[in-house]
Every structure is written in C-alpha cells, then in structure tokens.
XYZ file of C-alpha atoms in Angstrom:
469
model
C 5.735 4.426 19.284
C 3.407 1.996 17.781
C 4.521 -1.817 17.358
C 6.515 -3.223 14.647
C 4.188 -5.271 12.603
C 6.268 -6.396 9.534
C 9.757 -7.466 9.430
C 11.559 -4.360 8.070
C 12.363 -4.778 4.157
C 9.549 -6.808 3.544
C 6.368 -4.560 3.244
C 5.481 -0.988 2.351
C 3.017 0.717 4.281
C 3.241 4.550 4.295
C 3.299 5.736 7.836
C 2.606 9.606 9.144
C 3.996 8.887 12.188
C 7.413 7.854 10.739
C 7.484 11.235 8.815
C 6.331 12.839 11.964
C 9.235 10.957 13.896
C 11.931 12.401 11.070
C 10.747 15.681 11.720
C 11.652 15.178 15.601
C 14.962 13.507 14.659
C 15.560 16.728 12.720
C 15.192 18.819 15.890
C 17.352 16.480 17.868
C 20.036 16.543 15.594
C 19.779 20.191 14.610
C 19.238 21.442 18.097
C 16.707 23.915 17.075
C 12.828 23.515 16.337
C 11.494 21.866 13.480
C 9.163 24.733 12.029
C 12.463 27.265 12.169
C 15.170 24.763 10.623
C 12.759 24.237 7.858
C 12.325 27.902 7.326
C 15.932 28.589 7.418
C 17.125 26.041 5.211
C 14.633 25.109 2.683
C 11.429 27.500 2.421
C 13.887 31.050 2.721
C 16.392 29.638 0.064
C 13.970 28.451 -2.423
C 12.135 31.962 -1.883
C 8.784 30.126 -0.483
C 7.816 33.387 1.424
C 4.036 31.922 1.383
C 4.781 28.444 3.078
C 4.695 27.440 6.880
C 4.550 24.789 9.241
C 3.076 26.965 11.841
C -0.411 26.452 12.850
C -2.342 28.293 12.301
C -0.607 30.095 9.706
C 0.965 33.822 10.916
C -0.566 36.779 9.717
C -1.073 37.822 6.824
C -0.811 34.220 5.491
C -3.591 33.307 7.619
C -5.710 36.172 6.014
C -5.468 34.219 2.858
C -5.915 30.751 4.067
C -8.582 28.809 1.576
C -11.253 27.672 3.564
C -11.635 23.665 3.786
C -14.977 22.147 2.471
C -16.191 19.004 3.109
C -18.930 16.928 0.813
C -21.998 15.952 3.089
C -25.585 15.316 2.524
C -25.216 16.701 -1.375
C -23.749 19.928 -0.379
C -20.209 21.265 0.307
C -19.996 22.054 4.042
C -16.807 24.472 5.436
C -14.874 22.801 8.071
C -12.692 24.376 10.726
C -8.932 24.296 10.890
C -7.391 21.292 11.836
C -4.510 21.407 14.122
C -2.422 18.265 14.133
C 0.147 16.616 16.429
C 1.999 15.448 13.375
C 3.314 18.770 12.275
C 6.207 17.446 10.305
C 3.919 14.906 8.365
C 1.022 17.136 7.421
C 0.787 20.649 8.514
C 2.343 22.724 5.831
C 0.465 25.374 4.280
C 1.771 26.558 0.983
C 0.714 28.120 -2.552
C 1.233 26.629 -6.020
C 3.785 29.367 -6.882
C 5.900 28.267 -3.722
C 5.836 24.731 -4.813
C 6.787 25.669 -8.105
C 10.102 26.571 -6.875
C 10.253 23.443 -4.536
C 10.143 21.511 -7.721
C 12.214 23.511 -9.768
C 14.836 22.655 -6.752
C 14.188 18.879 -7.555
C 14.303 18.913 -10.937
C 17.487 20.759 -10.855
C 19.049 18.315 -8.298
C 18.977 20.594 -5.201
C 19.479 24.002 -6.979
C 17.185 26.693 -7.532
C 18.450 30.117 -8.926
C 21.384 30.724 -6.664
C 20.643 28.753 -3.885
C 21.021 24.906 -3.317
C 19.540 23.354 -0.579
C 20.756 19.614 -1.260
C 23.679 18.227 -2.725
C 23.228 16.476 -6.384
C 24.126 12.868 -5.317
C 21.652 13.244 -2.067
C 18.763 14.212 -4.421
C 19.471 11.389 -6.779
C 19.282 9.221 -3.906
C 15.944 10.543 -3.212
C 14.434 9.664 -6.166
C 16.043 6.330 -7.188
C 13.738 3.294 -6.143
C 14.609 1.720 -3.006
C 11.890 -0.715 -2.896
C 9.045 -2.254 -4.682
C 7.170 -5.361 -4.418
C 7.774 -6.776 -7.514
C 10.363 -5.645 -10.416
C 7.320 -4.225 -12.901
C 5.584 -2.645 -9.986
C 5.921 1.003 -8.911
C 8.217 1.475 -5.834
C 9.189 4.223 -3.792
C 12.181 6.558 -3.061
C 13.094 8.550 -0.092
C 9.814 10.621 0.282
C 8.615 10.099 -2.999
C 6.334 7.160 -4.718
C 6.680 5.923 -8.103
C 3.938 6.191 -10.513
C 4.109 4.428 -13.531
C 1.934 5.341 -16.551
C 1.859 5.753 -20.196
C 5.577 4.262 -19.926
C 6.456 7.420 -18.121
C 8.279 6.926 -14.687
C 6.929 9.556 -12.316
C 7.564 10.387 -8.443
C 5.505 12.349 -6.094
C 3.883 12.690 -2.908
C 0.162 12.819 -2.292
C -1.365 14.841 0.729
C -5.017 14.755 2.471
C -6.407 16.432 5.013
C -10.105 17.369 6.199
C -11.204 19.353 3.759
C -7.942 19.568 1.382
C -6.057 17.621 -0.588
C -2.959 17.931 -2.593
C -0.635 16.203 -5.104
C 3.107 16.917 -5.916
C 4.265 15.330 -9.257
C 8.077 14.792 -10.675
C 8.701 13.926 -14.035
C 12.505 14.121 -14.108
C 13.411 12.801 -17.542
C 10.731 15.413 -19.227
C 11.821 18.211 -16.662
C 8.068 18.750 -15.461
C 6.722 19.492 -12.046
C 2.989 19.328 -11.432
C 1.369 20.565 -7.893
C -2.063 20.181 -7.578
C -4.046 21.485 -4.512
C -7.920 21.916 -3.840
C -9.810 23.085 -0.809
C -11.902 19.760 -0.655
C -11.210 16.035 -0.930
C -12.088 15.632 -4.504
C -9.517 13.001 -6.051
C -8.979 15.122 -9.059
C -5.557 14.914 -9.083
C -5.561 11.451 -9.965
C -7.772 12.237 -13.155
C -5.954 15.230 -14.089
C -2.566 13.458 -14.153
C -3.892 10.472 -16.519
C -5.611 12.996 -19.090
C -2.399 14.826 -19.106
C -0.210 12.111 -19.624
C -3.109 10.999 -22.634
C -2.546 14.292 -23.905
C 0.865 15.154 -23.968
C 2.430 11.915 -23.696
C 0.151 9.362 -25.472
C 1.121 5.617 -26.048
C 1.672 5.553 -29.865
C 3.847 2.468 -29.618
C 1.579 -0.471 -28.417
C 3.506 -2.690 -26.090
C 4.584 -6.058 -27.362
C 1.533 -8.369 -26.948
C 1.821 -10.487 -23.721
C 1.555 -14.523 -24.448
C -1.386 -15.958 -22.738
C -0.690 -17.755 -19.621
C -3.322 -19.856 -18.492
C -3.549 -20.777 -14.713
C -5.716 -23.834 -13.348
C -8.647 -23.554 -11.544
C -6.436 -24.306 -8.196
C -4.026 -21.812 -9.055
C -6.565 -19.299 -9.421
C -8.611 -20.528 -6.523
C -5.514 -19.974 -4.238
C -5.668 -16.139 -5.315
C -9.289 -15.353 -4.426
C -10.228 -14.002 -1.245
C -11.065 -10.796 0.492
C -7.949 -8.294 1.221
C -7.669 -5.377 3.167
C -5.097 -2.493 2.822
C -1.906 -2.463 4.724
C -2.716 0.961 5.622
C -5.184 0.805 8.620
C -5.464 1.548 12.132
C -4.365 -1.408 13.953
C -3.890 -1.036 17.592
C -6.770 1.291 18.503
C -10.807 1.667 17.931
C -10.096 3.162 15.092
C -9.439 -0.031 13.406
C -13.723 -0.279 12.765
C -12.483 1.947 9.769
C -10.615 -0.887 8.095
C -13.723 -2.507 6.026
C -13.579 0.625 4.246
C -10.408 -0.585 2.614
C -11.443 -4.052 1.748
C -11.592 -5.746 -1.767
C -12.730 -8.753 -3.212
C -10.779 -10.641 -5.484
C -12.633 -13.236 -7.353
C -12.221 -15.655 -10.253
C -13.499 -14.068 -13.891
C -14.444 -15.303 -17.203
C -11.692 -17.208 -19.409
C -8.930 -17.426 -16.550
C -9.014 -14.171 -15.393
C -9.518 -12.626 -11.796
C -11.597 -9.640 -11.264
C -11.437 -7.115 -8.560
C -14.395 -5.280 -6.542
C -15.283 -3.658 -3.331
C -17.778 -5.254 -1.182
C -21.386 -4.140 -2.011
C -21.987 -1.940 0.690
C -23.297 1.548 -0.312
C -20.947 3.328 2.101
C -17.788 2.022 0.397
C -17.826 4.338 -2.091
C -17.334 3.976 -6.201
C -14.592 2.065 -7.212
C -14.551 1.002 -10.400
C -14.132 -3.081 -11.110
C -10.763 -4.289 -12.366
C -10.408 -7.408 -14.768
C -6.559 -9.219 -13.990
C -5.153 -11.363 -16.830
C -2.500 -13.725 -15.875
C 1.107 -12.837 -16.994
C 3.105 -15.239 -14.806
C 1.636 -17.832 -11.894
C 2.107 -14.545 -9.317
C 1.710 -11.734 -11.838
C -1.202 -10.256 -13.607
C -2.010 -7.589 -16.148
C -4.715 -5.005 -15.632
C -7.168 -4.911 -18.591
C -8.181 -1.442 -17.900
C -4.761 0.523 -17.763
C -2.292 -1.600 -18.903
C -0.785 -1.537 -15.215
C 0.523 -4.845 -13.543
C -0.721 -6.343 -10.272
C 1.490 -8.916 -8.352
C 0.737 -11.582 -5.398
C 3.103 -12.371 -2.489
C 3.158 -15.558 -0.574
C 3.908 -15.875 3.097
C 6.573 -18.312 5.032
C 4.365 -20.939 4.588
C 3.882 -20.732 0.726
C 0.258 -19.524 1.066
C -1.091 -16.570 -0.646
C -0.984 -13.657 1.657
C -0.358 -10.298 -0.132
C -1.680 -8.608 -3.256
C 0.514 -5.463 -4.432
C -0.957 -2.859 -6.544
C -4.262 -4.241 -7.367
C -6.248 -0.744 -7.742
C -3.506 2.321 -8.062
C -0.803 3.203 -10.073
C 1.292 4.012 -7.207
C 3.264 1.626 -4.674
C 0.213 -0.305 -2.563
C 0.063 -3.576 -0.479
C -3.323 -5.331 0.645
C -3.345 -8.161 2.951
C -5.468 -11.427 2.463
C -8.093 -11.549 5.648
C -9.596 -15.022 6.922
C -12.954 -15.720 6.361
C -14.240 -14.613 9.587
C -12.951 -10.959 9.438
C -15.086 -10.381 6.414
C -17.497 -7.603 6.862
C -20.417 -9.726 6.087
C -19.472 -12.396 8.536
C -18.663 -9.652 11.169
C -21.832 -7.984 10.529
C -23.891 -11.056 10.515
C -22.277 -11.904 14.075
C -22.886 -7.986 15.058
C -26.264 -8.592 14.144
C -26.890 -12.024 15.811
C -25.760 -10.439 19.018
C -28.353 -7.464 18.407
C -31.155 -9.070 18.468
C -30.222 -11.639 21.447
C -29.303 -8.717 23.255
C -32.817 -6.973 22.276
C -34.558 -10.053 23.518
C -32.985 -10.083 26.915
C -33.503 -6.164 27.256
C -37.616 -6.828 26.821
C -37.401 -10.268 28.793
C -35.214 -9.513 31.343
C -36.265 -5.901 32.255
C -39.270 -4.608 30.164
C -41.442 -7.488 30.643
C -40.581 -7.715 34.910
C -41.083 -3.879 34.662
C -44.919 -4.192 33.032
C -45.755 -6.623 34.989
C -45.001 -4.614 38.297
C -46.884 -1.912 36.682
C -50.030 -3.977 36.395
C -49.362 -5.234 40.053
C -48.433 -8.659 39.504
C -45.188 -10.513 40.814
C -41.883 -9.044 39.187
C -40.962 -12.748 37.892
C -42.980 -15.798 38.846
C -39.765 -17.725 39.140
C -38.508 -15.651 42.260
C -35.802 -18.257 42.738
C -34.211 -17.299 39.607
C -35.306 -13.821 39.130
C -31.837 -12.403 39.542
C -30.645 -14.272 37.217
C -33.131 -12.880 34.313
C -32.376 -9.466 35.720
C -28.715 -9.959 35.250
C -29.611 -11.040 31.540
C -31.241 -7.769 30.832
C -28.766 -6.008 32.180
C -26.036 -7.398 29.961
C -28.527 -7.265 26.926
C -29.323 -3.501 27.726
C -25.741 -2.476 27.915
C -24.655 -4.087 24.998
C -27.619 -2.379 23.177
C -26.476 0.825 24.531
C -22.895 0.609 23.203
C -23.780 -0.926 20.054
C -26.125 2.013 19.265
C -24.035 4.653 21.414
C -20.710 4.608 19.936
C -21.322 5.114 16.398
C -23.924 7.905 17.275
C -21.610 9.778 19.335
C -18.909 9.507 16.995
C -21.248 10.821 14.243
C -22.401 13.461 16.205
C -19.199 15.073 17.625
C -17.452 14.338 13.905
C -14.839 11.796 13.864
C -12.087 14.000 12.867
C -12.361 15.522 16.158
C -10.439 12.157 17.857
C -7.371 13.790 16.574
C -7.767 16.339 19.712
C -8.506 13.433 21.868
C -11.368 11.342 22.856
C -14.399 13.045 24.198
C -15.653 11.991 27.914
C -19.134 10.448 26.357
C -16.982 7.994 24.140
C -14.988 6.848 27.274
C -18.051 6.379 29.323
C -19.581 3.953 26.678
C -16.140 2.168 26.640
C -16.764 1.019 30.149
C -20.057 -0.846 29.281
C -18.043 -3.474 27.616
C -15.851 -4.130 30.780
C -18.890 -4.599 32.800
C -20.814 -6.805 30.436
C -17.790 -8.826 30.204
C -17.650 -9.641 33.956
C -21.440 -10.132 33.792
C -21.231 -12.817 30.817
C -19.223 -14.781 33.241
C -22.210 -14.870 35.653
C -24.431 -15.457 33.040
C -22.348 -18.482 32.307
C -22.832 -19.613 35.749
C -26.552 -19.367 35.965
C -27.108 -21.111 32.705
C -25.134 -24.320 34.038
C -27.527 -24.183 36.890
C -30.618 -24.072 34.846
C -29.657 -26.889 32.978
C -28.184 -29.063 35.580
C -31.393 -28.302 37.849
C -33.482 -28.463 35.629
C -35.562 -25.384 36.835
C -37.290 -23.723 33.543
C -39.234 -24.692 30.783
C -37.034 -25.845 27.767
C -37.638 -23.188 25.997
C -36.865 -20.542 28.601
C -33.393 -22.506 29.209
C -32.492 -22.382 25.480
C -33.123 -18.526 25.169
C -30.841 -17.952 28.265
C -28.461 -19.902 26.996
C -28.452 -18.015 23.529
C -28.061 -14.620 25.763
C -25.093 -16.236 27.462
C -23.739 -17.420 24.124
C -24.214 -13.977 22.264
C -22.695 -12.558 25.505
C -19.518 -14.500 25.303
C -19.542 -14.407 21.702
C -19.209 -10.370 22.029
C -16.154 -10.444 24.018
C -13.813 -11.680 21.484
C -15.706 -9.681 18.723
C -15.077 -6.556 20.876
C -11.519 -7.623 21.759
C -11.004 -7.969 17.370
C -12.129 -4.152 16.987
C -9.910 -3.066 19.795
C -12.815 -1.677 21.860
C -12.493 -3.754 25.073
C -10.501 -1.567 27.195
C -9.241 1.566 26.515
C -7.422 1.543 23.414
C -7.136 4.986 21.660
C-alpha cells in the first residue's frame, strides 16, 4: 500500500492503485474473481459481448484486437500487448458499440432495455459532484470526473496505455454519450469534444462581463512560481518523471498571470494561458473562459493551483526553488563535471603515467586518497550515464513487469559511492590539516568531496539511493 500523502478530503489526485483496490474489494465481498463478477453483473446484462477484462482477450476477440502504436522518431511503431497487474483499473478491452450500451445504461439511470445493473438512486449518486477544489471549478463524482465547457456540465473518464487512448463522456441533461478510442496516444478526444460543443452547443449568450479586480504586485508575486502536478510517483525512482509535469506561473501584463511549461524541448507543446483576476485567489482564463483557483496551506502561504490547464479537475502543488528543473540540472551538471575531473586525475592520469614507465603517483603518501576520488567519480559518472541509457534501451514501459537486473546493479553504485564520499571527507580534512599538497590540488580534492556529498541528498530526493521500486 502506498503511503497516504494528503489528509482525506483536502485534495483530488487520481489513483489507478485505488481503482485496482476497489476491484479487489469486489472480489472479497462477492467471493468470486473480479473478471467473473463484472462479466456476470455488467457485461452480460448490457449485451457487451465483445468486452472483457481478461489479459489477453480470449479468442475470437484476440484476433480483432487493434494493434497499438507509439509515435517515435517521426513515425508510428507498433507496440506489444501490455499486461497489467492493476486489471480493474486498466485492462478492459472493448468496442465503441459495447460502450454505447454502457453509456445508454447510465443515461437511463441504470437500465438498458429490460436489464438493470444499478438502482436509479445509485446512478444519481455516481453522477453527483462529491468534491471540488472551488465552487466554480469542475469536480468529481464516483468514477466520473466533471468537464465544464460551453456552459455544459459533462461527466466522464479518460484512459491511456502504451499505444492506446480512450475517452468516455456523458452529457446527462442532453441525453448524449460520446466514446472515443484510438490505437495511439493522440489527444484527439479533448479536441473533438471542444469542436463538437462549438458546433452543436455554441455559446450564444455571452456571460456577464466580469468586473475588473485589481491585485497588487505583492498579491501577484505570492502566486508566482513553479508548480507540479499532484499525480506523479512519489515513493519510487519513477519520481524522475515529475519534471515533465511542471508548469511556471509568472506575472503578465496589466495585472495578469501567465501559465507556461519550462522551456525544455522534451516537455511537449502546451500553449500558454493568461489568467485575469476575478477574486484574490480566483482567476479566469482568457483563452477558454474557464476558471483557475489557488489554495493556501495551513500557514496561509500559496501552496496549490487548481485547474490551471485543463477543463477537468486537477491540482498542482507549488514547489520550492531547489526542486525546479533548472536548479536540479545545474546541480547534476556541476557534479558530473567534477566527477569527470576526478576520473581523469584519480584514475586516467596515473594509468597513463604507469604506461609511460613513470611512478604511479608522485605523492605516494596520498596516492590511495586520489585513487578513491577517482573511483567515486567513475562510479557516479557510470550511474549518471548508465541509468538513463539502460532505461532508454529497455523501454521505460517494461518496468511494469519488474526492474531489470542491469538497473538493479546500477542502483548499487550510489550505495558504494555514498560510503566512499564519507572516506573522501576524512582525506580532505587530513590534506588541509597537514598542508600536504599544493593549494590548487587541495582545492580540487575538496571540490570532489563536495560533489560527492551533494550527490547524496540529490539521489535521495529522486529516490535513487537504495532500491525504491
């Protein structure tokens, strides 16, 4: 079980683990396997004969399974079938026709033709809003998340796997259900819904203009900073993916705020948004008329940004300056350069001297200390280069099946260098006390020690110190 990070009822963060846990509870309460229970109580009554949670789908459904594709290096590449150990949260294979029956059942409050899968009151309870970060923002029901657009309330759920994406949307008041599935991760669902609403439910009556609400420079400044999506892996080394969900909120022109992603090529193309103040902690987005709100912590400091980007419920937490991607990359860059110098001076240079027939190291008394510095630099460089390279070569998605031996071996290196960094501290102290080397050499050795010590909390922050997976 993952640890509980936030007090229940305070924030919303989607959890596949929680959905899988609900599936487990279905098994415990019913006394039959989850897949069998769903098939008997939902799929069969709704005549969803081409839907299953089995992995892979049984014949003949397996023969009709669409191949999933991933866009890489300018072209689409077929991906293999993905087996998951969170089946209730992600393993359903279905068709648009079958999902139409499911949506009809929800639009008719639990009934499909002569079959009923839920009581009417239960369906209404599922569709109701049970939590929102702010009254003007979309919230969540039970299993359904709200989407507010063109003055229409929609509820639905998104799904995405390697090579696939899906979107289920219900418009209960309009008696409309929309299901979209693609065999690639294209993001087409959100664009389609927006265009569908603009075509069939355009906003004809402009909302009453909002009175200007001016914020002082001080009020705007306390809202600016870097924010991180709450939905990221906190307790495993997969935390290194967290920067891909960073956003920057800065002051704009005429008392506004702007939202953008850090200027890194791998973070994708999210458009910039402009926020106009409506209340001290509530803003309206100029681009799509949606609202964004800010939340405070118990000390009154700005800690959260709610719905800064999307029309569905979402929360971002404000991060400290040292957690920003540029600071982290700066620390990694400093350490890498120093480790490289340690590798050259501590190992390569002595080896070259030996090959030339010269003494291994002139200062025989302290040769061991420089060899250890060289080992620390070499192992840390090997880790910095080897870990991302190995994950890239094996494909990160394969980690759902377990961590390969090469990655486990690489995770052993920081444990070794952490111990050796403490040894470097001792040698550094002796060098300065005994005035053993030239000043430049002592300073260089001190930098190597400093880099080795800084590397320890850096690794710990990213859950790379130990076997956290």
